[in-house]
Tab-separated table of C-alpha atoms in Angstrom:
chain	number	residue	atom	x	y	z
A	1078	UNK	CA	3.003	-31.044	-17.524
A	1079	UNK	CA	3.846	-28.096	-19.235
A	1080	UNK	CA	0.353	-27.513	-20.130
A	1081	UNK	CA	-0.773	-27.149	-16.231
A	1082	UNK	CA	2.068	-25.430	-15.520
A	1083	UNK	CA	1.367	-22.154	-18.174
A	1084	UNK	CA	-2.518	-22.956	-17.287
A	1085	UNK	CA	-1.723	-22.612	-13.309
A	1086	UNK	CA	1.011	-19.129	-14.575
A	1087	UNK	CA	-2.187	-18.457	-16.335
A	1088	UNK	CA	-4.933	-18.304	-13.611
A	1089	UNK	CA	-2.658	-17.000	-11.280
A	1090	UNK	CA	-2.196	-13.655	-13.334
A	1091	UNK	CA	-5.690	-12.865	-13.820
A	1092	UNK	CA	-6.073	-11.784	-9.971
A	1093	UNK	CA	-3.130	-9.105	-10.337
A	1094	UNK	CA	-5.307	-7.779	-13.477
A	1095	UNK	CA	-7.841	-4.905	-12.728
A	1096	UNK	CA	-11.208	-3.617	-14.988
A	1097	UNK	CA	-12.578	-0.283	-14.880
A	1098	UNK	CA	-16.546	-0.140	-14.071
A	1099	UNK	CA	-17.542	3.451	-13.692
A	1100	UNK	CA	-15.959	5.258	-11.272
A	1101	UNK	CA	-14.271	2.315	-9.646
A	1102	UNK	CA	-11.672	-0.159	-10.412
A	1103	UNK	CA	-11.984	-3.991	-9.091
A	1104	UNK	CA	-8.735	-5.164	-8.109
A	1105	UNK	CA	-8.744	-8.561	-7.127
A	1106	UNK	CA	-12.124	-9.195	-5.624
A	1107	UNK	CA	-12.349	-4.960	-4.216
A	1108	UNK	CA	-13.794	-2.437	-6.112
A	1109	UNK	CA	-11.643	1.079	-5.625
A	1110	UNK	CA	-12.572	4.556	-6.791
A	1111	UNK	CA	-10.851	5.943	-9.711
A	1112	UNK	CA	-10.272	9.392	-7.625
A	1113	UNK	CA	-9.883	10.348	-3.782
A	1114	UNK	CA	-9.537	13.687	-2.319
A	1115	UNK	CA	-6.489	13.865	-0.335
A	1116	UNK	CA	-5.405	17.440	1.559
A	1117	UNK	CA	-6.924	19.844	-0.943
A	1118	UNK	CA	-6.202	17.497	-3.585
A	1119	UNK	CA	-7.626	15.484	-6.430
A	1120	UNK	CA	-5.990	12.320	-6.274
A	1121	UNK	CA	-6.176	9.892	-9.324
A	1122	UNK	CA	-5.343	5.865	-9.062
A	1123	UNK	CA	-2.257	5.637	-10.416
A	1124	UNK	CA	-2.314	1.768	-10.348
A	1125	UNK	CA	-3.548	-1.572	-7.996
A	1126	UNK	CA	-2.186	-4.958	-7.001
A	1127	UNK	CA	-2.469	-6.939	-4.551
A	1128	UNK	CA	-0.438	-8.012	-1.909
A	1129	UNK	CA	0.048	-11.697	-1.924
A	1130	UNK	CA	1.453	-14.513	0.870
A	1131	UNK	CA	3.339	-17.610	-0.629
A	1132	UNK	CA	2.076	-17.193	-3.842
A	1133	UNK	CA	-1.678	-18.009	-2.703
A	1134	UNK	CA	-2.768	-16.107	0.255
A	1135	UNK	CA	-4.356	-12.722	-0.549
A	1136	UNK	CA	-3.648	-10.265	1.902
A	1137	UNK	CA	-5.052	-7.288	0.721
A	1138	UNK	CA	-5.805	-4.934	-2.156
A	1139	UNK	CA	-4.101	-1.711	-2.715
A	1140	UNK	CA	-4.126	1.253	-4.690
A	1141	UNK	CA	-1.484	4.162	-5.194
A	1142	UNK	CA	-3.299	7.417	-5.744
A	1143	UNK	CA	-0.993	10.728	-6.779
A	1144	UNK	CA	-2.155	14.391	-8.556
A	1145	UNK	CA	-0.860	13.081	-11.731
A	1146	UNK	CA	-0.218	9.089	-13.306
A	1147	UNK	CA	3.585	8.359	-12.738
A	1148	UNK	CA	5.472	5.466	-13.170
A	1149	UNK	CA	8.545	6.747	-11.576
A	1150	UNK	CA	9.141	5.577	-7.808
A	1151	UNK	CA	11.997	7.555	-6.952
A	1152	UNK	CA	9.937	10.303	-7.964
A	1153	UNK	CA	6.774	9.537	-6.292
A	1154	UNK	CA	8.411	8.526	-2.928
A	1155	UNK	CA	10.976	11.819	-2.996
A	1156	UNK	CA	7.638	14.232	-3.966
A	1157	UNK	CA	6.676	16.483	-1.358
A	1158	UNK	CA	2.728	16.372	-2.772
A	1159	UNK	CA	-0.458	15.011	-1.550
A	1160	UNK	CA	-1.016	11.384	-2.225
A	1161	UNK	CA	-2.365	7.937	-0.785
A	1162	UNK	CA	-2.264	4.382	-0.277
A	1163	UNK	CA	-5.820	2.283	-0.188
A	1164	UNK	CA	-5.330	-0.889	1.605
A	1165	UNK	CA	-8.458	-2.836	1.861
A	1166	UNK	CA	-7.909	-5.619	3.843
A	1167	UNK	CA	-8.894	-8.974	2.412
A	1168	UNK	CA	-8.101	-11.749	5.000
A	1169	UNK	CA	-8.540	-12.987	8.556
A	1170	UNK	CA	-5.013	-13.892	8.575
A	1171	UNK	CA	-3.926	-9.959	8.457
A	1172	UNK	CA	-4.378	-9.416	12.163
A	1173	UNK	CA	-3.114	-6.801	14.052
A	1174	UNK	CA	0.082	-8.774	14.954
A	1175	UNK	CA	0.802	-9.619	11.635
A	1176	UNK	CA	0.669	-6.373	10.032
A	1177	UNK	CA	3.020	-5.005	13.189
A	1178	UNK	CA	5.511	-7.127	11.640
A	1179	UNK	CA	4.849	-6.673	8.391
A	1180	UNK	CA	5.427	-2.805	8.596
A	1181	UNK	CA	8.591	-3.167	10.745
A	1182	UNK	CA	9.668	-5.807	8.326
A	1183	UNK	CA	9.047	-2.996	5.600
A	1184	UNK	CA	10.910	-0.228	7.258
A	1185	UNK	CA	14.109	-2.394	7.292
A	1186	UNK	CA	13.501	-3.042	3.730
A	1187	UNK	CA	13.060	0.414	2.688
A	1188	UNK	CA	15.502	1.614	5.124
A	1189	UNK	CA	18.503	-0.920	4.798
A	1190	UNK	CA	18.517	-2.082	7.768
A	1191	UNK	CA	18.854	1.295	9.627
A	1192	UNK	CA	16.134	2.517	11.152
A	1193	UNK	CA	17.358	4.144	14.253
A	1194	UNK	CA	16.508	7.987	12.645
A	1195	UNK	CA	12.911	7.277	12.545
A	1196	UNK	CA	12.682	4.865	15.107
A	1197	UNK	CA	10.276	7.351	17.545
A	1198	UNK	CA	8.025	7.596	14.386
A	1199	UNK	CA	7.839	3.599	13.526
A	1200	UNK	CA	6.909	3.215	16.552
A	1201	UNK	CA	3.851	6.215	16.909
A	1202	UNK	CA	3.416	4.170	12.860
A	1203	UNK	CA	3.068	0.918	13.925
A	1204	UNK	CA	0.494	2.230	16.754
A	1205	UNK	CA	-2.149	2.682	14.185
A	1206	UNK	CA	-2.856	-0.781	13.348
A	1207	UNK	CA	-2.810	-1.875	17.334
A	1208	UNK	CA	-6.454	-2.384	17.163
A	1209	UNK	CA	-8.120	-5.041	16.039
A	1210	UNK	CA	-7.791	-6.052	12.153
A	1211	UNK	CA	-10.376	-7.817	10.166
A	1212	UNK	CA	-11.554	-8.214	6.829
A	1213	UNK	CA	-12.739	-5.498	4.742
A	1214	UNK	CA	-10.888	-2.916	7.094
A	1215	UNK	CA	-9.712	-0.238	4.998
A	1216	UNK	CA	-6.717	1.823	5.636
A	1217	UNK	CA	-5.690	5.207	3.801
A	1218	UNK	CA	-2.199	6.539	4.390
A	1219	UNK	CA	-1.891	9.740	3.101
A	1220	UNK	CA	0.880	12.337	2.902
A	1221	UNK	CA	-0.450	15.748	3.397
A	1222	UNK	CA	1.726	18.904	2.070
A	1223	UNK	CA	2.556	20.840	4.932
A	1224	UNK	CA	0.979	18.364	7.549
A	1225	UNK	CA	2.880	15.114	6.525
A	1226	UNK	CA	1.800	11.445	6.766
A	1227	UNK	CA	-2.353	10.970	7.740
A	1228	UNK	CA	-3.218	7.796	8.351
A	1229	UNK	CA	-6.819	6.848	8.223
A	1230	UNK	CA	-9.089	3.444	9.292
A	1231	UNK	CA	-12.668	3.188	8.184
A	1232	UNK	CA	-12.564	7.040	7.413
A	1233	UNK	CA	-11.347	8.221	10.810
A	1234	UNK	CA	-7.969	9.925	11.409
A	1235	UNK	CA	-5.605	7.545	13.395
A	1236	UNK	CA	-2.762	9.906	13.230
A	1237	UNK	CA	-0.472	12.257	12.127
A	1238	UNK	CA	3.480	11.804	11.448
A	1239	UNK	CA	5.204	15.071	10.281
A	1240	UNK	CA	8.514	14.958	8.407
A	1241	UNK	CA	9.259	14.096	4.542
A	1242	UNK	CA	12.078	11.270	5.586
A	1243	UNK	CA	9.264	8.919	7.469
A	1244	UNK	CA	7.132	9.870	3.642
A	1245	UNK	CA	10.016	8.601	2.129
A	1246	UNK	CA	10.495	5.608	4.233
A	1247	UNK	CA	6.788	4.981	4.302
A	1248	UNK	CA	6.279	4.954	0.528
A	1249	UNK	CA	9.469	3.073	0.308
A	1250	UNK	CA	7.656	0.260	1.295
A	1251	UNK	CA	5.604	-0.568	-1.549
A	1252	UNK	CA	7.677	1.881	-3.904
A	1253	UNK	CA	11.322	1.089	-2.637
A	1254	UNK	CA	13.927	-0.672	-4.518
A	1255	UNK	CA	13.038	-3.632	-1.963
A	1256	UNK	CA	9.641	-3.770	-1.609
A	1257	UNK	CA	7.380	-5.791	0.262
A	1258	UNK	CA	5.765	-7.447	-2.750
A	1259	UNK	CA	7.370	-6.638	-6.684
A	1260	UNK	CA	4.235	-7.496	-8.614
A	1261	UNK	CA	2.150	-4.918	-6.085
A	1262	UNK	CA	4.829	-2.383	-6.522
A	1263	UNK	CA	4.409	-3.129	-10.757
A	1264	UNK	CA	1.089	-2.885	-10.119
A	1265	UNK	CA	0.367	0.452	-8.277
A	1266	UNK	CA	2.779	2.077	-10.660
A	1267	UNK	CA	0.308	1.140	-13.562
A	1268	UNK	CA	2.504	-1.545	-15.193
């Protein structure tokens, strides 16, 4: 029994594990690039994970991309510099439904519970991912100095969301002392 169990622990790490090949990274089964340019910027992966349902269910694979490795959250959601999330969607169960909830669920998280001070910018947020969601649907939200969060599907601009306090909400998500999935949060900050 306790064989299986530490073989099961075993196989179960080895998707949360990522290899360099080139200029790319393969998390899980998506291949990222090692670099993005992001407002001006040269953007390097910090880190990858992927964001897991029950245990089993892969959701999706995401990178963190900043100017410069860090593996301090506070810092990294409190900077006021370019950076970026990859999600690359890897499921037919991510619809556009479910990641509506999934982002307001995050909010509270990263928010405590009060969201009422961004609630006009949640909602232009959560707008974004109204159209249909399917597998290998990529999403890049960005924060742009001076033009503030850029969210992009499939390369084209959904959006724009000025403001530091939604950035800081926004990266709280994955970064936050609550976030929406611990290993992914270990994960993007290169741990």
């Amino acid at each position: 029994m306790k064989r299986v169990l530490v073989l099961m622990i075993a196989v179960l790490s080895m998707n949360f594990g990522f290899a360099q090949n080139g200029g790319m990274t393969e998390v899980g089964d998506v291949m990222l690039p090692n670099t993005m340019k992001v407002g001006g910027s040269d953007l390097v992966l910090n880190g990858g994970g992927i964001r897991k349902k029950a245990f089993v269910l892969e959701l999706y694979s995401g990178g963190l991309y900043l100017e410069s490795k860090s593996k301090d959250a506070k810092s990294i959601i409190n900077a006021d510099q370019n950076m970026a999330m990859k999600l690359v969607i890897t499921s037919s169960f991510v619809s556009s439904d479910a990641m509506i909830e999934a982002v307001n669920d995050g909010f509270d998280a990263s928010m405590r519970g009060d969201t009422s001070s961004l609630d006009s910018e949640i909602k232009k947020f959560i707008g974004f991912f109204s159209d249909e969601i399917v597998e290998k649907d990529v999403f890049d939200i960005t924060y742009q100095t001076g033009r503030g969060v850029v969210c992009y599907k499939n390369g084209n601009e959904l959006g724009v969301i000025p403001g530091m306090e939604f950035k800081k909400a926004l990266f709280g998500i994955w970064l936050g002392k609550a976030p929406a999935d611990k290993k992914l949060k270990k994960g993007m900050l290169g741990n």
